[in-house]
mmCIF file of C-alpha atoms in Angstrom:
data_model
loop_
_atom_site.group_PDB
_atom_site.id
_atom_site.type_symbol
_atom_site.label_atom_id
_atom_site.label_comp_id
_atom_site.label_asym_id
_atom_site.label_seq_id
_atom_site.Cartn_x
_atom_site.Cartn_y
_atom_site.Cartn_z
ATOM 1 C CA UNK A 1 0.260 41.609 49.935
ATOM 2 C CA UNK A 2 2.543 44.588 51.504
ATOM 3 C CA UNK A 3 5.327 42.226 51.297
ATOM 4 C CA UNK A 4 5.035 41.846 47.255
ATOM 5 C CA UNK A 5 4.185 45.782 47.150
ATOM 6 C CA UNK A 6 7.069 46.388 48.934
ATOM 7 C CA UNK A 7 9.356 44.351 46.457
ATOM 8 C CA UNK A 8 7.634 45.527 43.766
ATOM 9 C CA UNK A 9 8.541 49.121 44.964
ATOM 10 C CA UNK A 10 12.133 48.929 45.583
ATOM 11 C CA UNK A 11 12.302 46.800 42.023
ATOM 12 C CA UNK A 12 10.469 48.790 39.290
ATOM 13 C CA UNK A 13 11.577 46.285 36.341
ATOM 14 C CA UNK A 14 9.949 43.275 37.738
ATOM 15 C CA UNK A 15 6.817 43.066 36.027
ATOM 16 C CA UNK A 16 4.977 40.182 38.454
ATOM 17 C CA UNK A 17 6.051 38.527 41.869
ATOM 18 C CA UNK A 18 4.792 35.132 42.671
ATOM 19 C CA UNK A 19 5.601 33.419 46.195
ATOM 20 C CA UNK A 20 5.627 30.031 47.384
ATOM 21 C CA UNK A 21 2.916 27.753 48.012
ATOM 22 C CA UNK A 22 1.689 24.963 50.027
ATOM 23 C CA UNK A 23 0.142 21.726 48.601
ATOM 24 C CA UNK A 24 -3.534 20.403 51.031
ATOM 25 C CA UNK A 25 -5.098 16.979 49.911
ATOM 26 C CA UNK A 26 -7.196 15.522 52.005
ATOM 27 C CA UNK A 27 -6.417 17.458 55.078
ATOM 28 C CA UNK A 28 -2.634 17.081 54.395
ATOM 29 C CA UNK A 29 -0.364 20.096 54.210
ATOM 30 C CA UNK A 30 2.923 19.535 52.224
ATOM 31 C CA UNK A 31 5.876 22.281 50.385
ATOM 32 C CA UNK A 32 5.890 20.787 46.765
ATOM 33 C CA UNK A 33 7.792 24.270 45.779
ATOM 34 C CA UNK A 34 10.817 24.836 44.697
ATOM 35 C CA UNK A 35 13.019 26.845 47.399
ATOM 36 C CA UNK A 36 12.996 30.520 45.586
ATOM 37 C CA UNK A 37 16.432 30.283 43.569
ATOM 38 C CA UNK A 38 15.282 26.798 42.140
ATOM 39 C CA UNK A 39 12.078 27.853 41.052
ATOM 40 C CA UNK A 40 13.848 31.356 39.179
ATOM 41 C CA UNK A 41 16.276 29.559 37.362
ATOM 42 C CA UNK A 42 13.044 27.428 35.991
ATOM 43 C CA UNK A 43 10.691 29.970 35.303
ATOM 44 C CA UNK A 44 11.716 30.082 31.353
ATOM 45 C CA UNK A 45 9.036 30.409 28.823
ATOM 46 C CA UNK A 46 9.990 26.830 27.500
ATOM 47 C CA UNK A 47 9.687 24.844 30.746
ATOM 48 C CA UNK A 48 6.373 26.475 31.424
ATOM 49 C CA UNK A 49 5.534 25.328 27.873
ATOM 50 C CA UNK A 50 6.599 21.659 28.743
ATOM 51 C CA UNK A 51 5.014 21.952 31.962
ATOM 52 C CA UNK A 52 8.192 21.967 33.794
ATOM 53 C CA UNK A 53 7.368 24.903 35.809
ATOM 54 C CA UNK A 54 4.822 26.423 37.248
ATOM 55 C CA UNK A 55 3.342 29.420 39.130
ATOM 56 C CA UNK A 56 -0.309 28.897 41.517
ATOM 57 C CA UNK A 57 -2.620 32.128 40.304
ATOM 58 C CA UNK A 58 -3.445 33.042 43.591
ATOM 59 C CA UNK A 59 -0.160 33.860 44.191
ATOM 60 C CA UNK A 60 0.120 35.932 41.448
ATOM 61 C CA UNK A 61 1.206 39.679 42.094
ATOM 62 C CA UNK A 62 1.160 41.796 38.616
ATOM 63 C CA UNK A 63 2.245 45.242 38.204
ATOM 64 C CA UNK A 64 -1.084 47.235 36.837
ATOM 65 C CA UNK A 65 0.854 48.670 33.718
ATOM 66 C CA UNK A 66 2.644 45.524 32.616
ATOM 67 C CA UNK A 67 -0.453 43.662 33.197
ATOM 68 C CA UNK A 68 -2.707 46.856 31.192
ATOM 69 C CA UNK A 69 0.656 46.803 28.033
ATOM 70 C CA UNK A 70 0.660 43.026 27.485
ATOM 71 C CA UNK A 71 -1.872 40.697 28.411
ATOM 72 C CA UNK A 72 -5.034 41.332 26.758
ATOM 73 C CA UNK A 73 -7.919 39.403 29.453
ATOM 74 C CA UNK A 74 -10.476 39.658 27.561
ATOM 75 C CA UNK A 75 -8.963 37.576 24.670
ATOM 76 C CA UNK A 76 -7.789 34.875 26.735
ATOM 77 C CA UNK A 77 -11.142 34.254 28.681
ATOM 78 C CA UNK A 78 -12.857 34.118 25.252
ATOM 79 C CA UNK A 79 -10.193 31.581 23.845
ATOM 80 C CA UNK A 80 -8.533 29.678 25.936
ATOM 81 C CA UNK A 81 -10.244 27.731 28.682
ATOM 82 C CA UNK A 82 -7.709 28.180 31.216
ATOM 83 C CA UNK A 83 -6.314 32.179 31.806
ATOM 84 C CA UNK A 84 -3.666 31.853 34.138
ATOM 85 C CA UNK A 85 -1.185 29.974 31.876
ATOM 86 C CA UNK A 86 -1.645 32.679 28.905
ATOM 87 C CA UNK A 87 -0.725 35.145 31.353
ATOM 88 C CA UNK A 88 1.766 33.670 32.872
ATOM 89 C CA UNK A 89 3.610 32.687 29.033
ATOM 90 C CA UNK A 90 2.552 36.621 27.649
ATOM 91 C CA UNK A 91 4.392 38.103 31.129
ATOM 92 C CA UNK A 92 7.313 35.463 30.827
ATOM 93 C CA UNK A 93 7.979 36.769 27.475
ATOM 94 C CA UNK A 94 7.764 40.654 28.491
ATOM 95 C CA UNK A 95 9.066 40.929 31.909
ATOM 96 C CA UNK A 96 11.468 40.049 34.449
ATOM 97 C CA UNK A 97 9.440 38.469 37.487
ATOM 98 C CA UNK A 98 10.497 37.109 41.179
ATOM 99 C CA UNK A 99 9.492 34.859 43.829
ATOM 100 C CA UNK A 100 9.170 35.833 46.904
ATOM 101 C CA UNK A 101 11.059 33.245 49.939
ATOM 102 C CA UNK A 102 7.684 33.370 51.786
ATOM 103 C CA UNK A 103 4.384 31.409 51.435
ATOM 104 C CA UNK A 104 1.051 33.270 50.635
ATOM 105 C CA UNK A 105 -1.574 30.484 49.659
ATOM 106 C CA UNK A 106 -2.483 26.947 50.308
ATOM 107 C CA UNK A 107 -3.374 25.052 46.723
ATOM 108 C CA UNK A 108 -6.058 22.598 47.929
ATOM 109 C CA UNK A 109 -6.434 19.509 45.430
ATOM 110 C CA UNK A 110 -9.841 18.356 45.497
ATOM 111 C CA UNK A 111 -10.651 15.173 43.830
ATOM 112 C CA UNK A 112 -12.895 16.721 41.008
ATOM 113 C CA UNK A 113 -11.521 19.709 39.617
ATOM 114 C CA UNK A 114 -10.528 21.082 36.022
ATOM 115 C CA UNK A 115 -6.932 19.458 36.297
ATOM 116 C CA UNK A 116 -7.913 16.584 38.178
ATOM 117 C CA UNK A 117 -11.155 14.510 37.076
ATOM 118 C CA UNK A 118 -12.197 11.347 36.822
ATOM 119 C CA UNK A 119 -14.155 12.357 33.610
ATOM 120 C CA UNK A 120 -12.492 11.418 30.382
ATOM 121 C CA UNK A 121 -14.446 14.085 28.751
ATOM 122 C CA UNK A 122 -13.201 16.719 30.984
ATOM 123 C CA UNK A 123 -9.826 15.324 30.996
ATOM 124 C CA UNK A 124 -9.577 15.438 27.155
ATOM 125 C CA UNK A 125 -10.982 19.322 27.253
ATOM 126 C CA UNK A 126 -8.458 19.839 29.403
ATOM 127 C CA UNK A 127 -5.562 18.689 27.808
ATOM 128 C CA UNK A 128 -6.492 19.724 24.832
ATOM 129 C CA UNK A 129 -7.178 23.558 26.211
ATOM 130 C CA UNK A 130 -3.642 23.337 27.387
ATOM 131 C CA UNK A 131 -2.299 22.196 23.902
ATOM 132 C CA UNK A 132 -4.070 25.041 22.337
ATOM 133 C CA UNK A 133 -2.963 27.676 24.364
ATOM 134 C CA UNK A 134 0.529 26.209 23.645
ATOM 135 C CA UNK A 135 0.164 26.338 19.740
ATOM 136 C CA UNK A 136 -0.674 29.652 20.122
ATOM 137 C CA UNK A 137 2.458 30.843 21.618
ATOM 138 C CA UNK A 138 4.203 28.713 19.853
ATOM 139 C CA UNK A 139 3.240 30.094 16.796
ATOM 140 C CA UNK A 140 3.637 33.534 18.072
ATOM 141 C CA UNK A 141 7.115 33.237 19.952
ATOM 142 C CA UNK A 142 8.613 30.433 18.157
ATOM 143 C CA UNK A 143 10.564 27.782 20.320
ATOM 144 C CA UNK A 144 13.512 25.667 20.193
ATOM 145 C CA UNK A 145 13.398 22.127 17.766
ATOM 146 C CA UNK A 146 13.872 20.108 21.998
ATOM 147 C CA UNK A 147 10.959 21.966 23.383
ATOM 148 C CA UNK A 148 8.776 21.190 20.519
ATOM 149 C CA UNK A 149 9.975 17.844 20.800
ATOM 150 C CA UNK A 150 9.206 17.561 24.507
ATOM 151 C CA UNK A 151 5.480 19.197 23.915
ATOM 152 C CA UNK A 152 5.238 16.369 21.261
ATOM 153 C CA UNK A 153 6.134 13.581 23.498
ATOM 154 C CA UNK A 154 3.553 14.952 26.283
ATOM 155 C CA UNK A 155 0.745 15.394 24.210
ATOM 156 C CA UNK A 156 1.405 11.690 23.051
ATOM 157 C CA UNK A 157 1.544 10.482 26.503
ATOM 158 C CA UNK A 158 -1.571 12.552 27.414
ATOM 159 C CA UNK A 159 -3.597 11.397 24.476
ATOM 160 C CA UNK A 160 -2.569 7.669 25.724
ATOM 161 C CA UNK A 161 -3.504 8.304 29.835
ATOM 162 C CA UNK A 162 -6.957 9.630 28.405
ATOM 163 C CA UNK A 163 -7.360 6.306 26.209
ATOM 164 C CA UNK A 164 -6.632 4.476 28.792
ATOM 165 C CA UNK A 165 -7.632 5.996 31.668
ATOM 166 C CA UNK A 166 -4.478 6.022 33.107
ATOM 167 C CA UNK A 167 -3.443 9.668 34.419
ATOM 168 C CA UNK A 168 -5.266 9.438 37.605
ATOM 169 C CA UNK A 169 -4.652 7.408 40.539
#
């Protein structure tokens, strides 16, 4: 934590920090992040949109006012089912972030989660909690005629895994 409040310090326009993270399954430790430059030049609103990028929330580091000027917690706990990706799109939009060249968590996959279930119930909640929180921004940010193409094509795909059972292995 003193190494994102450092950062933070010495660079008062960055709005968030994130770091790197390690992947656990089943007792297994692996790096399935990007080295630090990689993982910048990603972090654009649209890629998180098409799910090409992503950010763990515990390794989340907010700055108190950008986090008290633009993202509105209350709101997204109410109506979205997942809060870490409306933050993440609100700061993406607002702020200049960073990640930090270090590792501060361990994401543990679990068989039966939210993101990962065997239920095609839960699945289907899921996906389509993700799709709404992308409409929403959509609609409020607008996006380029290739992302909306690529959110399209996903949401296809996703609506065939569920009908199929086919997105987990």
């Amino acid at each position: 934590l003193q190494r994102y409040a450092d950062f933070m310090d010495r660079h008062p326009s960055v709005g968030f920090c994130t770091s790197r993270v390690l992947t656990q399954y089943n007792g297994i430790r692996t790096d399935t992040s990007l080295p630090s430059a990689e993982a910048m030049r990603r972090m654009t609103f649209d890629n998180f949109l098409v799910g090409n990028a992503q950010i763990h929330a515990q390794a989340f580091f907010i700055r108190r006012s950008v986090f008290l000027k633009y993202v509105d917690f209350e709101m997204f706990a109410k109506r979205y089912s997942l809060w870490d990706y409306p933050i993440i799109l609100t700061l993406i939009n607002h702020t200049k972030f960073h990640q930090l060249p270090i590792y501060t968590a361990v994401f543990h996959i679990s068989d039966e989660s939210t993101t990962m279930t065997r239920s095609r119930a839960r699945r289907l909640k899921y996906i389509l909690g993700q799709y709404n929180i992308k409409a929403s921004f959509i609609m409020k940010y607008g996006r380029k005629p290739k992302t909306l193409a690529r959110i399209t094509y996903k949401f296809a795909r996703d609506m065939y895994s569920i009908a199929f059972a086919r997105w987990y292995k």
